[in-house]
């Protein structure tokens, strides 16, 4: 069952942040201003450089590498998934021109006149199109961000009316990029399975024809970045999420580690990977999805391209039997249909890890 649109939602006026900074560059409307307790405690990059998020070199997991290198990198991957839920990958095999191309057309899309972008509206209660997602009331705080999101695979989840005719090469670039990201996700899930002591094809066999969606996020500069959030705190409902940050991107991603918001420093030619709620459930909590958010910058824009990779909507999700032990590690999550969970996820505002309560077994 695929997520369904929600009707009869009143969201009030949602101002376009790119237009805001053109007309009122020094003003932040009240609806974007967050309460002090929403802004959280931040660890600066200077104090946190001794403990950056883990870095995984996928070239060391290739068959041509030594056994010792392979085992060492698998252990690093296991620790990253267990302790952080986030890691960056280098030598991931995606050609630089593919990455540059999707970044170029994404930037061209956001640079188009508002009237052109509004031809592909994100209707209230939906998560495809241009606008802001996860808004369900007229008084809900807004993120300092413009989004453009599309279903990519399988074809049945696409809304052809929302695929833009401009930029001219948008669809071609997204198709090529998405195929490469899909291959990467399959590789990563194979290595994650190995790190858990499972057969390498365990996730692919279970997922069926996996669902893949993309969301492009544009964060304009903000005159008062301490008052707003680029993206509200949340965990992802996917199995894996792949984040590409534009070249020379300022620091914007923060993850919640030990009750503190930790900034993630972008690395050249690296992709950021995070564990989604689905893998947390399947591993019975051994590998956890992690709450994260985006912040803005006073002077610099930020562009990200995010891919969500998840099981087919028809798949039943529950902790894998190999990772459940009635005495030492009892089952923490109930069985559910992934389509039902996806509908639950997109039907609620982003609010930390609250969506995962849907699956938890309460003792």
Coordinates of C-alpha atoms in Angstrom, one line a residue:
X1 CA 0.0 0.0 0.0
X2 CA 1.5 3.3 -1.1
X3 CA 1.1 6.5 1.1
X4 CA -2.1 8.3 0.1
X5 CA -2.7 12.1 -0.1
X6 CA -4.5 13.7 2.8
X7 CA -7.3 16.0 2.0
X8 CA -8.9 18.9 3.9
X9 CA -5.8 20.2 5.6
X10 CA -5.6 23.9 6.4
X11 CA -1.9 25.0 6.4
X12 CA -2.3 28.8 6.1
X13 CA 0.1 30.9 4.1
X14 CA 3.5 29.3 3.5
X15 CA 5.9 32.0 2.4
X16 CA 8.6 31.0 -0.1
X17 CA 11.9 31.6 1.7
X18 CA 13.8 32.5 -1.6
X19 CA 11.2 35.2 -2.3
X20 CA 11.4 36.4 1.3
X21 CA 15.1 37.1 1.2
X22 CA 14.6 39.1 -2.0
X23 CA 11.8 41.3 -0.6
X24 CA 12.7 41.4 3.1
X25 CA 16.3 40.3 3.5
X26 CA 16.6 41.3 7.1
X27 CA 13.2 40.1 8.4
X28 CA 12.3 36.7 9.7
X29 CA 8.5 36.2 9.8
X30 CA 7.1 35.0 13.1
X31 CA 6.0 31.7 11.7
X32 CA 9.7 30.7 11.1
X33 CA 10.9 31.8 14.6
X34 CA 11.5 28.8 16.9
X35 CA 11.1 28.7 20.7
X36 CA 14.4 28.7 22.5
X37 CA 13.9 25.1 23.7
X38 CA 13.7 24.0 20.1
X39 CA 17.1 25.2 19.2
X40 CA 19.0 22.8 21.4
X41 CA 22.5 22.6 22.7
X42 CA 25.2 22.7 20.0
X43 CA 28.8 21.4 20.1
X44 CA 31.0 23.6 18.0
X45 CA 33.1 22.1 15.2
X46 CA 36.3 23.2 17.0
X47 CA 35.4 21.2 20.2
X48 CA 34.1 18.2 18.3
X49 CA 36.9 17.7 15.7
X50 CA 38.4 15.0 17.8
X51 CA 35.3 12.8 17.2
X52 CA 33.9 13.4 13.7
X53 CA 31.3 11.0 12.4
X54 CA 32.8 7.7 11.1
X55 CA 34.3 7.6 7.6
X56 CA 34.0 4.4 5.6
X57 CA 36.2 3.7 2.6
X58 CA 34.2 1.5 0.2
X59 CA 37.3 0.7 -1.9
X60 CA 38.5 -1.4 1.1
X61 CA 35.3 -3.5 0.8
X62 CA 35.9 -4.5 -2.8
X63 CA 36.9 -8.1 -3.7
X64 CA 40.3 -7.0 -4.9
X65 CA 41.3 -5.8 -1.4
X66 CA 43.0 -7.9 1.3
X67 CA 41.0 -9.9 3.8
X68 CA 42.4 -7.8 6.7
X69 CA 41.3 -4.5 5.1
X70 CA 37.9 -5.9 4.5
X71 CA 37.3 -7.1 8.0
X72 CA 38.7 -3.9 9.5
X73 CA 36.3 -1.8 7.4
X74 CA 33.3 -4.0 8.1
X75 CA 34.0 -3.6 11.8
X76 CA 34.2 0.2 11.4
X77 CA 30.9 0.0 9.5
X78 CA 29.3 -2.0 12.3
X79 CA 30.5 0.4 15.0
X80 CA 29.3 3.4 12.9
X81 CA 25.8 1.9 12.5
X82 CA 25.6 0.9 16.2
X83 CA 27.1 4.0 17.9
X84 CA 26.3 6.8 15.5
X85 CA 23.6 5.8 12.9
X86 CA 25.5 8.0 10.5
X87 CA 28.7 7.8 8.5
X88 CA 30.3 9.3 5.4
X89 CA 31.5 7.1 2.5
X90 CA 34.4 7.8 0.2
X91 CA 35.4 5.9 -2.9
X92 CA 31.8 5.0 -3.4
X93 CA 32.1 4.5 -7.2
X94 CA 29.8 7.2 -8.4
X95 CA 31.5 9.3 -11.1
X96 CA 32.1 12.9 -10.3
X97 CA 30.4 14.1 -13.4
X98 CA 27.1 12.3 -12.3
X99 CA 27.2 14.0 -9.0
X100 CA 28.1 17.4 -10.5
X101 CA 25.3 17.1 -13.1
X102 CA 22.5 16.5 -10.6
X103 CA 23.8 19.3 -8.4
X104 CA 23.8 21.6 -11.4
X105 CA 20.2 20.9 -12.5
X106 CA 18.9 21.0 -9.0
X107 CA 20.4 24.5 -8.5
X108 CA 19.0 25.6 -11.9
X109 CA 15.5 24.4 -10.8
X110 CA 15.6 26.4 -7.5
X111 CA 16.9 29.4 -9.5
X112 CA 13.9 29.5 -11.8
X113 CA 11.1 32.1 -11.2
X114 CA 8.6 31.2 -8.5
X115 CA 5.8 31.0 -11.1
X116 CA 7.7 28.3 -13.0
X117 CA 8.4 26.2 -9.8
X118 CA 4.7 26.6 -8.7
X119 CA 3.7 24.5 -11.8
X120 CA 4.8 21.5 -9.6
X121 CA 3.1 22.2 -6.3
X122 CA 3.4 20.1 -3.2
X123 CA -0.2 19.8 -2.2
X124 CA -1.0 19.8 1.6
X125 CA -0.6 16.3 3.1
X126 CA 1.6 15.1 0.2
X127 CA 5.4 14.7 0.0
X128 CA 6.0 15.2 -3.8
X129 CA 6.4 18.5 -5.6
X130 CA 7.7 21.9 -4.8
X131 CA 7.1 23.6 -1.4
X132 CA 7.2 22.4 2.2
X133 CA 6.4 18.9 3.4
X134 CA 5.0 17.7 6.7
X135 CA 2.8 20.8 7.4
X136 CA -0.5 20.0 8.9
X137 CA -1.9 23.2 10.6
X138 CA -2.0 26.9 10.2
X139 CA 0.1 27.6 13.3
X140 CA 2.8 25.0 12.7
X141 CA 6.3 26.5 12.6
X142 CA 7.9 26.5 9.2
X143 CA 11.4 25.5 8.1
X144 CA 13.8 27.9 6.4
X145 CA 13.9 25.7 3.3
X146 CA 12.4 25.2 -0.1
X147 CA 11.9 21.5 -1.1
X148 CA 11.4 19.7 -4.3
X149 CA 10.6 16.0 -3.9
X150 CA 9.8 13.2 -6.4
X151 CA 9.0 9.5 -6.3
X152 CA 11.6 7.7 -8.5
X153 CA 11.2 3.9 -8.3
X154 CA 9.2 1.8 -8.9
X155 CA 7.4 3.8 -11.7
X156 CA 4.1 3.3 -9.9
X157 CA 5.0 5.8 -7.2
X158 CA 5.8 8.6 -9.7
X159 CA 3.6 11.5 -10.4
X160 CA 4.5 12.4 -14.0
X161 CA 2.9 15.9 -13.7
X162 CA 5.4 16.9 -11.1
X163 CA 8.5 16.0 -13.2
X164 CA 9.6 19.4 -14.6
X165 CA 10.2 20.2 -18.2
X166 CA 12.8 22.7 -17.1
X167 CA 15.7 22.6 -16.7
X168 CA 15.8 20.6 -19.9
X169 CA 18.1 17.9 -18.7
X170 CA 16.5 17.6 -15.2
X171 CA 14.8 14.2 -15.8
X172 CA 17.7 12.7 -17.6
X173 CA 20.1 13.8 -14.9
X174 CA 17.9 12.5 -12.1
X175 CA 17.4 9.2 -13.8
X176 CA 21.1 8.6 -14.2
X177 CA 21.9 9.8 -10.7
X178 CA 19.2 7.7 -9.1
X179 CA 20.4 4.5 -10.8
X180 CA 23.9 5.0 -9.4
X181 CA 22.5 5.7 -5.9
X182 CA 20.3 2.6 -6.1
X183 CA 23.4 0.5 -6.8
X184 CA 25.2 2.1 -3.9
X185 CA 22.3 1.4 -1.5
X186 CA 22.3 -2.2 -2.5
X187 CA 26.0 -2.5 -1.9
X188 CA 25.7 -0.8 1.5
X189 CA 22.9 -3.1 2.6
X190 CA 25.0 -6.1 1.6
X191 CA 27.9 -4.9 3.7
X192 CA 25.5 -4.0 6.6
X193 CA 24.2 -7.6 6.4
X194 CA 27.7 -9.0 6.6
X195 CA 28.4 -6.7 9.6
X196 CA 25.5 -8.3 11.4
X197 CA 26.6 -11.8 10.6
X198 CA 23.8 -12.4 8.0
X199 CA 23.9 -13.5 4.4
X200 CA 24.9 -10.6 2.2
X201 CA 21.7 -10.8 0.2
X202 CA 19.4 -10.8 3.3
X203 CA 18.0 -7.3 2.9
X204 CA 17.6 -7.4 -0.9
X205 CA 15.7 -10.7 -0.7
X206 CA 13.4 -9.1 1.9
X207 CA 12.8 -5.7 0.3
X208 CA 11.4 -6.9 -3.0
X209 CA 11.3 -4.1 -5.6
X210 CA 12.7 -1.4 -3.3
X211 CA 11.1 2.1 -3.1
X212 CA 13.3 5.1 -3.9
X213 CA 12.5 8.8 -3.6
X214 CA 14.5 12.0 -3.9
X215 CA 14.2 15.3 -2.2
X216 CA 16.2 18.4 -3.1
X217 CA 16.5 21.0 -0.3
X218 CA 17.5 24.6 -0.8
X219 CA 18.4 26.6 2.3
X220 CA 18.9 30.3 1.5
X221 CA 21.0 32.5 3.8
X222 CA 19.0 33.8 6.8
X223 CA 19.7 37.1 8.5
X224 CA 19.0 35.5 12.0
X225 CA 20.1 31.9 11.7
X226 CA 19.9 31.5 15.5
X227 CA 16.1 32.0 15.4
X228 CA 15.2 29.4 12.7
X229 CA 15.7 25.8 11.6
X230 CA 16.5 24.7 8.1
X231 CA 14.8 21.4 8.7
X232 CA 13.0 20.2 11.9
X233 CA 14.5 17.4 14.0
X234 CA 13.5 13.9 12.8
X235 CA 14.6 10.4 12.0
X236 CA 14.0 9.0 8.5
X237 CA 11.4 6.3 7.8
X238 CA 13.6 4.7 5.1
X239 CA 16.0 1.8 5.4
X240 CA 18.9 4.0 4.2
X241 CA 19.2 7.7 3.4
X242 CA 21.9 9.1 1.1
X243 CA 22.8 12.8 1.4
X244 CA 24.7 14.7 -1.2
X245 CA 25.8 18.2 -0.2
X246 CA 26.8 20.7 -2.8
X247 CA 30.4 21.6 -3.3
X248 CA 31.8 24.1 -0.9
X249 CA 28.7 23.6 1.2
X250 CA 28.6 25.3 4.6
X251 CA 28.0 23.1 7.7
X252 CA 24.2 22.6 8.0
X253 CA 23.5 19.0 9.0
X254 CA 23.5 18.3 12.8
X255 CA 22.9 14.9 14.5
X256 CA 21.7 14.3 18.0
X257 CA 24.5 12.5 19.9
X258 CA 24.4 12.1 23.7
X259 CA 21.6 14.7 23.9
X260 CA 23.8 17.3 22.0
X261 CA 23.5 18.6 18.5
X262 CA 26.7 17.8 16.7
X263 CA 27.6 19.4 13.4
X264 CA 28.7 17.2 10.5
X265 CA 31.6 18.7 8.5
X266 CA 31.1 18.0 4.7
X267 CA 34.0 16.2 3.1
X268 CA 35.0 16.5 -0.6
X269 CA 33.5 13.8 -2.8
X270 CA 31.9 12.0 0.2
X271 CA 28.3 11.1 0.7
X272 CA 26.6 11.0 4.1
X273 CA 24.7 7.8 4.9
X274 CA 22.2 7.4 7.8
X275 CA 20.3 4.4 9.1
X276 CA 16.5 4.8 8.8
X277 CA 13.7 3.6 11.1
X278 CA 13.3 0.5 9.0
X279 CA 16.8 -0.9 9.6
X280 CA 16.4 -0.1 13.3
X281 CA 13.3 -2.3 13.4
X282 CA 14.8 -5.1 11.3
X283 CA 17.9 -5.2 13.5
X284 CA 15.8 -5.1 16.7
X285 CA 17.4 -1.9 17.7
X286 CA 21.0 -2.9 17.3
X287 CA 21.5 -0.3 14.5
X288 CA 19.5 2.8 15.4
X289 CA 18.1 5.6 13.3
X290 CA 19.3 8.9 14.7
X291 CA 17.5 12.2 15.1
X292 CA 19.0 14.9 12.9
X293 CA 18.2 18.4 11.7
X294 CA 19.5 21.2 9.4
X295 CA 20.5 24.7 10.4
X296 CA 21.0 27.8 8.3
X297 CA 23.9 30.3 7.6
X298 CA 23.8 34.0 7.8
X299 CA 25.7 34.5 4.5
X300 CA 25.8 31.3 2.6
X301 CA 23.2 29.1 0.8
X302 CA 23.2 25.4 1.0
X303 CA 21.9 22.8 -1.4
X304 CA 21.4 19.1 -0.6
X305 CA 20.1 16.1 -2.6
X306 CA 18.6 13.4 -0.4
X307 CA 17.7 9.9 -1.5
X308 CA 15.5 7.6 0.6
X309 CA 15.7 3.9 0.0
X310 CA 13.2 1.6 1.5
X311 CA 11.4 -1.8 1.2
X312 CA 8.5 -2.2 -1.2
X313 CA 5.2 -1.0 0.3
X314 CA 3.8 -4.5 0.3
X315 CA 6.6 -5.9 2.5
X316 CA 5.9 -6.9 6.1
X317 CA 8.5 -5.5 8.5
X318 CA 9.5 -7.1 11.8
X319 CA 12.8 -7.7 13.7
X320 CA 14.8 -10.4 11.9
X321 CA 14.7 -13.7 13.9
X322 CA 18.5 -14.0 13.9
X323 CA 18.7 -10.8 16.0
X324 CA 16.0 -11.6 18.5
X325 CA 16.6 -13.7 21.7
X326 CA 13.8 -14.1 24.2
X327 CA 16.2 -14.0 27.1
X328 CA 19.0 -11.6 26.1
X329 CA 17.4 -9.5 23.4
X330 CA 13.6 -9.8 23.3
X331 CA 11.6 -8.4 20.4
X332 CA 11.3 -4.7 20.7
X333 CA 9.0 -3.9 17.7
X334 CA 5.8 -5.4 16.3
X335 CA 5.2 -6.7 12.8
X336 CA 3.7 -4.1 10.4
X337 CA 3.2 -3.4 6.7
X338 CA 5.8 -1.0 5.4
X339 CA 3.2 0.9 3.3
X340 CA 1.1 1.5 6.5
X341 CA 4.2 2.8 8.2
X342 CA 5.1 5.1 5.3
X343 CA 1.5 6.5 5.3
X344 CA 1.8 7.0 9.1
X345 CA 5.2 8.8 8.6
X346 CA 4.1 11.3 6.0
X347 CA 0.8 11.9 7.8
X348 CA 2.5 13.6 10.8
X349 CA 4.8 16.5 11.2
X350 CA 8.5 15.9 11.8
X351 CA 8.9 15.5 15.5
X352 CA 12.1 13.7 16.5
X353 CA 11.7 9.9 16.6
X354 CA 8.1 10.0 17.5
X355 CA 7.0 8.3 14.3
X356 CA 8.8 5.1 15.4
X357 CA 6.4 4.8 18.3
X358 CA 4.1 3.3 15.7
X359 CA 6.2 0.1 15.8
X360 CA 7.4 -0.2 19.4
X361 CA 6.2 -2.9 21.7
X362 CA 5.4 -1.2 25.0
X363 CA 6.1 -3.3 28.0

